[in-house]
Short mmCIF file of C-alpha atoms and ligand atoms in Angstrom, two decimals:
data_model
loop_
_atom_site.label_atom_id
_atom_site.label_comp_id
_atom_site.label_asym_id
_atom_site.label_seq_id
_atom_site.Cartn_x
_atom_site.Cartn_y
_atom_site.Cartn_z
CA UNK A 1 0.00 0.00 0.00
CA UNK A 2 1.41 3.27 -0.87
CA UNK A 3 1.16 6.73 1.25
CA UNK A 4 -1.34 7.98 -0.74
CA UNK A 5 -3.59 5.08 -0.40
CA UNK A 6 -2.56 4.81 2.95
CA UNK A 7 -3.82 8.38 3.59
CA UNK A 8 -6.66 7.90 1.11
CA UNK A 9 -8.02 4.74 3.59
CA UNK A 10 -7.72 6.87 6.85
CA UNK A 11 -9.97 9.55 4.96
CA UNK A 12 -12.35 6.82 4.83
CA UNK A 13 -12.17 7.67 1.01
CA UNK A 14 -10.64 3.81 -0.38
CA UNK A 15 -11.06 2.50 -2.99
CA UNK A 16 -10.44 4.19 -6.03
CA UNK A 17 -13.25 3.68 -8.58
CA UNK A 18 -11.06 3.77 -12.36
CA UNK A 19 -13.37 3.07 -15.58
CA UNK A 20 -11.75 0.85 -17.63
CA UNK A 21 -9.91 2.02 -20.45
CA UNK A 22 -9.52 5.24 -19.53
CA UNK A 23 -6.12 6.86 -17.88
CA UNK A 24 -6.54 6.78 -14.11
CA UNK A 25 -7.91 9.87 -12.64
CA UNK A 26 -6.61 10.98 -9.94
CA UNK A 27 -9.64 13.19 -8.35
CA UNK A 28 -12.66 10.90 -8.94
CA UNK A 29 -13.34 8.96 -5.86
CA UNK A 30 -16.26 6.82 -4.83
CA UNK A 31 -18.13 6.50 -1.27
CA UNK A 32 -17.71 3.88 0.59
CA UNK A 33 -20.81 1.62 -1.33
CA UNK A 34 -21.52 4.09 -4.07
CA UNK A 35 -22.10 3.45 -7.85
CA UNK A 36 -19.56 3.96 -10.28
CA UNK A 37 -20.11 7.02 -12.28
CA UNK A 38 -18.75 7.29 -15.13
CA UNK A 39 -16.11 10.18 -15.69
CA UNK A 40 -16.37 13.32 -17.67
CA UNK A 41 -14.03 16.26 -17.72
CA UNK A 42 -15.79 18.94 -16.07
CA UNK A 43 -14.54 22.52 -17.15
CA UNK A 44 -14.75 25.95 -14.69
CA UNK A 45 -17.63 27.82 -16.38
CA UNK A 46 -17.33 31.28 -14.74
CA UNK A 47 -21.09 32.41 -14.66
CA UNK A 48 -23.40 34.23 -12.15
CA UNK A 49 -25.76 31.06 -11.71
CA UNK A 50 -25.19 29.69 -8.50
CA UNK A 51 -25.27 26.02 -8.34
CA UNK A 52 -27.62 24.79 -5.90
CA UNK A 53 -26.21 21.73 -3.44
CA UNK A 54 -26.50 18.07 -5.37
CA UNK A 55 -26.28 14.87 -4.27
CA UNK A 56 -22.93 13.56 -4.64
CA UNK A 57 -24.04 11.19 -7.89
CA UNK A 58 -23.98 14.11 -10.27
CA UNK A 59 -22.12 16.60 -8.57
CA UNK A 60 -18.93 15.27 -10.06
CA UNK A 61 -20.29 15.06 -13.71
CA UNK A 62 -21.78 19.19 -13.74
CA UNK A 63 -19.81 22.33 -14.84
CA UNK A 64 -18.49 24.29 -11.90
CA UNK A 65 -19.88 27.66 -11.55
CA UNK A 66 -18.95 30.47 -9.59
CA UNK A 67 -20.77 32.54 -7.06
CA UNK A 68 -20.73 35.98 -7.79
CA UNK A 69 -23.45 37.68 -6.15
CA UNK A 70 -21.34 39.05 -2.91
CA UNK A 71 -18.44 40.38 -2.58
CA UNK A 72 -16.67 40.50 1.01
CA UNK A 73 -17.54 43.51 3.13
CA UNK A 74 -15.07 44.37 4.85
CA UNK A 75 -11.82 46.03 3.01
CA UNK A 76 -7.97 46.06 4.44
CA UNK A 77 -7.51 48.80 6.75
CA UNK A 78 -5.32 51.25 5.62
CA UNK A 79 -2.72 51.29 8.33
CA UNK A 80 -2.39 47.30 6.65
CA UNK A 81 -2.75 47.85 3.20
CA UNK A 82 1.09 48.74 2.03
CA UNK A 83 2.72 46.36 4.77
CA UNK A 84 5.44 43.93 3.33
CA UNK A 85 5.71 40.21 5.21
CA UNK A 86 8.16 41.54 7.76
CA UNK A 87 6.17 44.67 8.63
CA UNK A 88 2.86 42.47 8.65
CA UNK A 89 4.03 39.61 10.93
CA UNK A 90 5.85 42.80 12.99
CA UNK A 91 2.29 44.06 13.09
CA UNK A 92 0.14 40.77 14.18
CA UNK A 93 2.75 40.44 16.63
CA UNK A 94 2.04 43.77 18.62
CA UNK A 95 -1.77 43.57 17.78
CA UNK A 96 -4.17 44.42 20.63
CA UNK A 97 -7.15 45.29 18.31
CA UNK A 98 -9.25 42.58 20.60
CA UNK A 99 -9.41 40.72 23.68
CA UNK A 100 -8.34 37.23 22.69
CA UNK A 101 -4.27 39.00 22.53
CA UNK A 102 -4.47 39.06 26.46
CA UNK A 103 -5.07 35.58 26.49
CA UNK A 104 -3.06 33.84 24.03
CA UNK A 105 0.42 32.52 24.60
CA UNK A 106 1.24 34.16 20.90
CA UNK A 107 -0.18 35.28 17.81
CA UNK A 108 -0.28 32.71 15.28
CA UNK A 109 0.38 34.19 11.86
CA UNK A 110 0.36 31.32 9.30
CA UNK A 111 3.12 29.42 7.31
CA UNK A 112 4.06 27.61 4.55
CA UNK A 113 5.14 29.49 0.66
CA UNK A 114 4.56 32.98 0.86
CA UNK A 115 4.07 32.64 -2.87
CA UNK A 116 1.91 29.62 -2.89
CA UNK A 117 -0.86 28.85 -5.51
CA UNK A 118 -2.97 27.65 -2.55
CA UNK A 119 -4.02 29.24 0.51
CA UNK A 120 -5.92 26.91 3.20
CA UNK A 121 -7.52 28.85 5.61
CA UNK A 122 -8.88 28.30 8.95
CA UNK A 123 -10.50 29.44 12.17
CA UNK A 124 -8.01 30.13 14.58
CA UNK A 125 -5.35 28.59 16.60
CA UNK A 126 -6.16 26.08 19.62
CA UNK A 127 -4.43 25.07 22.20
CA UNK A 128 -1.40 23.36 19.94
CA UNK A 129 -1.18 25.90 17.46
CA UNK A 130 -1.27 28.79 20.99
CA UNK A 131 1.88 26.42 22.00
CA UNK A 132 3.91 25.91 19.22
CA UNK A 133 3.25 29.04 17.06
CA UNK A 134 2.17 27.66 13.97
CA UNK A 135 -1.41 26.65 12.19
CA UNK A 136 -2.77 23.24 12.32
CA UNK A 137 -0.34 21.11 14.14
CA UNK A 138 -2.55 19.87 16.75
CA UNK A 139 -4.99 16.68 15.64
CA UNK A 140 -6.67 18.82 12.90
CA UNK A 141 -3.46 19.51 11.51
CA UNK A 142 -2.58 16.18 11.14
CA UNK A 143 -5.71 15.40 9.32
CA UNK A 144 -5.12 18.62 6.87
CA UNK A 145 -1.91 17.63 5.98
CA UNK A 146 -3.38 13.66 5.46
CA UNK A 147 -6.09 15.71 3.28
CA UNK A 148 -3.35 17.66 1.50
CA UNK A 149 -1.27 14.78 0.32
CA UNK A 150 -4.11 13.03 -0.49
CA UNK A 151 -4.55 16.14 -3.32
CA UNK A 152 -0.86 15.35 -4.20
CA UNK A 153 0.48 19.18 -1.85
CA UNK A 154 2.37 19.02 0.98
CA UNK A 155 2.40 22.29 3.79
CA UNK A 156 4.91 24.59 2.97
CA UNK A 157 5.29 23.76 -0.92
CA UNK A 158 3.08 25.90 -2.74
CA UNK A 159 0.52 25.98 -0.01
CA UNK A 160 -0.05 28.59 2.78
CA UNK A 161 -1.87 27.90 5.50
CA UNK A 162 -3.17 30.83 7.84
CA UNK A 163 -6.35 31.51 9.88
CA UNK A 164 -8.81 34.28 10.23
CA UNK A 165 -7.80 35.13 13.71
CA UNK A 166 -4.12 34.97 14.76
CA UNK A 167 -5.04 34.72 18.61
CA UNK A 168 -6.53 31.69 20.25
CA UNK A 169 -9.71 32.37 21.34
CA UNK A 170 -10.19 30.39 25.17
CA UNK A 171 -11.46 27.07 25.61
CA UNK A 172 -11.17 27.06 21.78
CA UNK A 173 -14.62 28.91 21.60
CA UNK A 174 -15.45 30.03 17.86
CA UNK A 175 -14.02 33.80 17.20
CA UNK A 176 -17.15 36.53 17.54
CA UNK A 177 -17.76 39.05 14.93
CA UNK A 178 -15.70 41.97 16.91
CA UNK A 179 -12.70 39.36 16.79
CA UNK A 180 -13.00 38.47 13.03
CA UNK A 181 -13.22 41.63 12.11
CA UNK A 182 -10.50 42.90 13.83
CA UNK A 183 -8.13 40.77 12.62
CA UNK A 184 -9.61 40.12 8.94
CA UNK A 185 -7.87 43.04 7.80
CA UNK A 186 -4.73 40.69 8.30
CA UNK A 187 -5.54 37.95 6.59
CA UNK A 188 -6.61 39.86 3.57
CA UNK A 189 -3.16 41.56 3.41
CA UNK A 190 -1.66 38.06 2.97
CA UNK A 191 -3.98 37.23 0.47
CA UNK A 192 -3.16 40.46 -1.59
CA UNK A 193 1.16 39.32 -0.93
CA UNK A 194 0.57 35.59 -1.41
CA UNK A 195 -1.66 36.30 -4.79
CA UNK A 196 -2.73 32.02 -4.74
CA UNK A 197 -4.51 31.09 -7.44
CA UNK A 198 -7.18 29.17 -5.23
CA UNK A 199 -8.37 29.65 -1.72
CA UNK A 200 -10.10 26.53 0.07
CA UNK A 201 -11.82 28.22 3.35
CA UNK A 202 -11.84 25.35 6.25
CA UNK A 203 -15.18 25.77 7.87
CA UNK A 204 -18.31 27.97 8.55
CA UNK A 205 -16.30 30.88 9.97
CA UNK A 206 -13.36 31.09 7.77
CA UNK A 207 -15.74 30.72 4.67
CA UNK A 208 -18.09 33.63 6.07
CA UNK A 209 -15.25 35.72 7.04
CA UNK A 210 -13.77 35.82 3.51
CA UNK A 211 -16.94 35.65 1.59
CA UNK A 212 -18.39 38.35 3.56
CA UNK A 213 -21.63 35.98 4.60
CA UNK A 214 -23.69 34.48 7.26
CA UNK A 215 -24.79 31.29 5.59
CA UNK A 216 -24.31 27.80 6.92
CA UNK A 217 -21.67 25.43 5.35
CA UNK A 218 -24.28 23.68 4.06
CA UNK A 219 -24.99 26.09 1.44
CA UNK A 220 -21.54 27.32 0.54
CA UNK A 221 -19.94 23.74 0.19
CA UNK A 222 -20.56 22.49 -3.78
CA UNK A 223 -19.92 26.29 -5.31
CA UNK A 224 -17.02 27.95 -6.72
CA UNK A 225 -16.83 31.26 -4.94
CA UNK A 226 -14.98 34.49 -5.92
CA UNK A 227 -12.91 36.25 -2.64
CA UNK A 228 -12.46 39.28 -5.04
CA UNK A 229 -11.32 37.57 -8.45
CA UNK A 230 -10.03 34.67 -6.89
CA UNK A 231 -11.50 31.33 -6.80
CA UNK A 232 -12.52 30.11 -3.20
CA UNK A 233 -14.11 27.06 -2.41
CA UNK A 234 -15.48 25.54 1.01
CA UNK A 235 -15.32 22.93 2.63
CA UNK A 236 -15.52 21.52 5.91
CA UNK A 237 -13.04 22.70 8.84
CA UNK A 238 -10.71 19.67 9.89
CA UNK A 239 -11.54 19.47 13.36
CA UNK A 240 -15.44 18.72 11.96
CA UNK A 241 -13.96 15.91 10.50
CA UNK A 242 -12.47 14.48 13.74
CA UNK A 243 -15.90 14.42 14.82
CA UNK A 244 -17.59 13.26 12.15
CA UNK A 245 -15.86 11.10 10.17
CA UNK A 246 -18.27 10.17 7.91
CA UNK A 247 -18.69 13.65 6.55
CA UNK A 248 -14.72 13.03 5.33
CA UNK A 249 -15.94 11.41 2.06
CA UNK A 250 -17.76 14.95 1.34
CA UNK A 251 -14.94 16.73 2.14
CA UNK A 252 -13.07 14.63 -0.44
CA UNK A 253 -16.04 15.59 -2.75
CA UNK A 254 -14.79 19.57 -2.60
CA UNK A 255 -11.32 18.60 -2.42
CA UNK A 256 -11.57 16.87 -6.03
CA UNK A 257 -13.82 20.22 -7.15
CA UNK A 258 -10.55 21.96 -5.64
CA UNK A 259 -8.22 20.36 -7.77
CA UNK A 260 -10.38 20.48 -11.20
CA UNK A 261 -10.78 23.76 -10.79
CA UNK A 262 -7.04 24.73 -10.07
CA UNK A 263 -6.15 21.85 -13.39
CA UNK A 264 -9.09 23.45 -15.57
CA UNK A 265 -7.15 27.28 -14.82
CA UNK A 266 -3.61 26.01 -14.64
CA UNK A 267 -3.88 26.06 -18.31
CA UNK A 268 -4.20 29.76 -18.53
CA UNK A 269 -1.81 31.09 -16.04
N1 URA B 1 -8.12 25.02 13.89
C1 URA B 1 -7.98 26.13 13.13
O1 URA B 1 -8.94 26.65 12.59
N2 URA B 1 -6.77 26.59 12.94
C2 URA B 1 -5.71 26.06 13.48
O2 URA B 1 -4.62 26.57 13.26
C3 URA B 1 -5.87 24.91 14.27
C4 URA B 1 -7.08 24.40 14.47
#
């Protein structure tokens, strides 16, 4: 067994479905008991039609559309807008803007290729993350990477990984709305330095956060978004995934739309 089966088997996402007689593709994965659908190349159709949610049978087979109709509300703030990496990180590290600084071990700014193609974003840091310094190394982490290599990246090689709010908020409550949008204005400036090509949100409040919303995961996940002319798409946060496992093979659902849609433009960078 390989690592990517290996990987592919934890995610609860083994075996492989391949049609005969066609080259193996990598993204097209069946449940756990599903039929085998056959495989079509599925462009990135960039249209105001919003897709609605599908069941998983035909979701794979459909053009991907983006989402157009909102753009994110809230803007950099200026005091942010012309910082380089140094004078950004200098700046997260001194923020006070909200409570959660006085009680966090350390800000948390993000890691991995400052000039990735993908960004992965998240909530905010827990209790590993508070310790160490870094996004996603606690048991979430582990499953992000797993869910990384299983899309052939690895952290830190043309992936970024940050969060929405650098601070931990306690007892790893979710950030409130005074939090996020204190320290949105952060992410957004690495967005503008990074530049990816393709943001996948992790979660409700990273998704809503970027996409300017207040809509449940639900009704994001299955959609190719637009965080202001680049592609975002949603999917479920890690740590959801600990929990309920069986919501992994969905996750590898997005993940696949992830990947076409980063193949589909890869063409015309
Ligand atoms: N959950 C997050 O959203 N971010 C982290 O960095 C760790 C756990």
């Amino acid at each position: 067994m390989d690592r990517r089966e290996a990987i592919l088997r934890e995610l609860n996402l083994y075996p492989l479905w391949k049609r005969r007689g066609t080259p193996a593709p990598a993204q097209h994965v069946a449940e756990p008991g599903a039929a085998i659908q056959p495989e079509a190349p599925v462009p990135v159709t960039a249209t105001s039609a919003v897709r609605e949610p599908e069941s998983r049978s035909t979701a794979l087979e459909q053009p991907v559309k983006v989402e157009t109709s909102h753009v994110p509300a809230v803007v950099p703030r200026s005091d942010v807008a012309g910082l380089d990496w140094a004078e950004l990180k200098q700046r997260v590290s001194k923020c006070t803007a909200c409570k959660l600084r006085a009680g966090c071990t350390q800000t948390v700014f993000g890691v991995g290729d400052e000039h990735a193609d993908w960004l992965f974003v998240g909530e905010g840091p827990g209790a590993d993350e508070d310790a160490l310094g870094e996004p996603f190394v606690g048991q979430a982490g582990k499953l992000l990477d797993n869910m990384l290599i299983a899309i052939k990246l690895k952290r830190g090689k043309n992936v970024y990984i940050a969060n929405v709010v650098k601070c931990r908020p306690p007892g790893n409550r979710n950030p409130d709305a005074e939090e996020i949008a204190a320290c949105l204005p952060y992410l957004q400036r690495q967005i503008e330095l990074i530049k990816p090509k393709l943001i996948v949100a992790l979660g409700k409040v990273a998704s809503n956060a970027l996409l300017g919303r207040d809509a449940t995961l639900a009704s994001l996940r299955g959609k190719l978004h637009d965080y202001r002319g680049t592609p975002l798409i949603v999917t479920y946060h890690p740590a959801y995934l600990l929990r309920s496992p069986s919501e992994k093979a969905k996750a590898w659902h997005d993940l696949t739309m992830a990947m076409r849609t980063r193949n589909d433009a890869s063409g015309s960078d």
